[in-house]
Amino acid sequence: QPDIYFAAALQLDTEPGETWVFEDAFHALQTAHDAGFKTAAVYDKANDRNLAQIWNTADIYLPEFKDFNIFWKRVSETEQKKG
């Protein structure tokens, strides 16, 4: 259920389409994506078997979550591709 994501967006006073959700598990990522949130997948070795599905679902894929500059770079690249 996407309730936790909607609650977070409410607290942030943002709409789902302008709210980023960071997840490392495919089922959680898909739930957020299907609810209209922007999604950033973060690599987790435990989810290697779902990696292809994660790549196909996420708006952005991050190999790790140590440097937030990588996230902003990927956002910029994604926005440029959309034109």
mmCIF file of C-alpha atoms in Angstrom:
data_model
loop_
_atom_site.group_PDB
_atom_site.id
_atom_site.type_symbol
_atom_site.label_atom_id
_atom_site.label_comp_id
_atom_site.label_asym_id
_atom_site.label_seq_id
_atom_site.Cartn_x
_atom_site.Cartn_y
_atom_site.Cartn_z
ATOM 1 C CA GLN A 1 0.000 0.000 0.000
ATOM 2 C CA PRO A 2 1.290 3.484 -0.861
ATOM 3 C CA ASP A 3 -0.159 5.075 2.292
ATOM 4 C CA ILE A 4 3.253 5.857 3.790
ATOM 5 C CA TYR A 5 4.296 7.690 0.618
ATOM 6 C CA PHE A 6 1.101 9.743 0.565
ATOM 7 C CA ALA A 7 1.587 10.582 4.255
ATOM 8 C CA ALA A 8 5.141 11.747 3.538
ATOM 9 C CA ALA A 9 3.972 13.890 0.612
ATOM 10 C CA LEU A 10 1.297 15.410 2.834
ATOM 11 C CA GLN A 11 3.928 16.280 5.458
ATOM 12 C CA LEU A 12 6.140 17.778 2.743
ATOM 13 C CA ASP A 13 3.158 19.607 1.219
ATOM 14 C CA THR A 14 4.006 18.190 -2.218
ATOM 15 C CA GLU A 15 2.099 16.308 -4.875
ATOM 16 C CA PRO A 16 3.108 12.701 -5.621
ATOM 17 C CA GLY A 17 4.407 13.649 -9.066
ATOM 18 C CA GLU A 18 6.886 16.069 -7.538
ATOM 19 C CA THR A 19 7.906 13.870 -4.596
ATOM 20 C CA TRP A 20 10.885 11.513 -4.807
ATOM 21 C CA VAL A 21 10.737 8.101 -3.151
ATOM 22 C CA PHE A 22 14.024 6.261 -2.567
ATOM 23 C CA GLU A 23 13.725 2.479 -2.327
ATOM 24 C CA ASP A 24 15.940 -0.570 -2.623
ATOM 25 C CA ALA A 25 13.222 -3.236 -2.839
ATOM 26 C CA PHE A 26 11.324 -3.839 -6.075
ATOM 27 C CA HIS A 27 7.862 -4.268 -4.524
ATOM 28 C CA ALA A 28 8.172 -0.978 -2.604
ATOM 29 C CA LEU A 29 9.570 0.824 -5.644
ATOM 30 C CA GLN A 30 6.740 -0.438 -7.833
ATOM 31 C CA THR A 31 4.133 0.577 -5.245
ATOM 32 C CA ALA A 32 5.457 4.144 -5.149
ATOM 33 C CA HIS A 33 5.801 4.302 -8.938
ATOM 34 C CA ASP A 34 2.274 2.986 -9.529
ATOM 35 C CA ALA A 35 0.948 5.607 -7.070
ATOM 36 C CA GLY A 36 2.451 8.376 -9.211
ATOM 37 C CA PHE A 37 5.595 9.189 -7.248
ATOM 38 C CA LYS A 38 8.988 9.809 -8.808
ATOM 39 C CA THR A 39 11.217 6.907 -7.875
ATOM 40 C CA ALA A 40 14.914 6.492 -7.260
ATOM 41 C CA ALA A 41 16.121 2.929 -6.905
ATOM 42 C CA VAL A 42 19.123 2.388 -4.671
ATOM 43 C CA TYR A 43 21.191 -0.746 -5.214
ATOM 44 C CA ASP A 44 20.990 -3.475 -2.599
ATOM 45 C CA LYS A 45 22.728 -6.800 -3.209
ATOM 46 C CA ALA A 46 19.778 -8.597 -1.604
ATOM 47 C CA ASN A 47 17.638 -7.531 -4.577
ATOM 48 C CA ASP A 48 19.963 -8.653 -7.391
ATOM 49 C CA ARG A 49 17.344 -11.116 -8.660
ATOM 50 C CA ASN A 50 14.957 -8.201 -9.308
ATOM 51 C CA LEU A 51 17.527 -5.821 -10.779
ATOM 52 C CA ALA A 52 16.079 -5.798 -14.321
ATOM 53 C CA GLN A 53 12.605 -5.032 -12.980
ATOM 54 C CA ILE A 54 14.029 -2.333 -10.729
ATOM 55 C CA TRP A 55 15.841 -0.669 -13.649
ATOM 56 C CA ASN A 56 12.674 -0.775 -15.763
ATOM 57 C CA THR A 57 10.488 0.699 -13.023
ATOM 58 C CA ALA A 58 12.647 3.386 -11.430
ATOM 59 C CA ASP A 59 12.929 6.888 -12.835
ATOM 60 C CA ILE A 60 16.531 6.951 -11.619
ATOM 61 C CA TYR A 61 18.901 4.200 -10.522
ATOM 62 C CA LEU A 62 21.652 4.836 -7.968
ATOM 63 C CA PRO A 63 24.428 2.307 -7.391
ATOM 64 C CA GLU A 64 24.799 3.585 -3.827
ATOM 65 C CA PHE A 65 23.395 6.253 -1.555
ATOM 66 C CA LYS A 66 26.524 7.962 -0.322
ATOM 67 C CA ASP A 67 26.724 11.048 -2.504
ATOM 68 C CA PHE A 68 23.548 13.056 -3.061
ATOM 69 C CA ASN A 69 25.261 14.894 -5.945
ATOM 70 C CA ILE A 70 24.931 11.711 -7.997
ATOM 71 C CA PHE A 71 21.169 11.852 -7.475
ATOM 72 C CA TRP A 72 20.950 15.475 -8.659
ATOM 73 C CA LYS A 73 23.124 14.677 -11.674
ATOM 74 C CA ARG A 74 20.807 11.811 -12.648
ATOM 75 C CA VAL A 75 17.743 14.027 -12.173
ATOM 76 C CA SER A 76 19.299 16.638 -14.462
ATOM 77 C CA GLU A 77 20.153 14.024 -17.105
ATOM 78 C CA THR A 78 16.637 12.597 -16.966
ATOM 79 C CA GLU A 79 15.036 16.030 -17.315
ATOM 80 C CA GLN A 80 17.264 16.866 -20.303
ATOM 81 C CA LYS A 81 16.215 13.653 -22.067
ATOM 82 C CA LYS A 82 12.556 14.588 -21.627
ATOM 83 C CA GLY A 83 13.298 17.892 -23.326
#
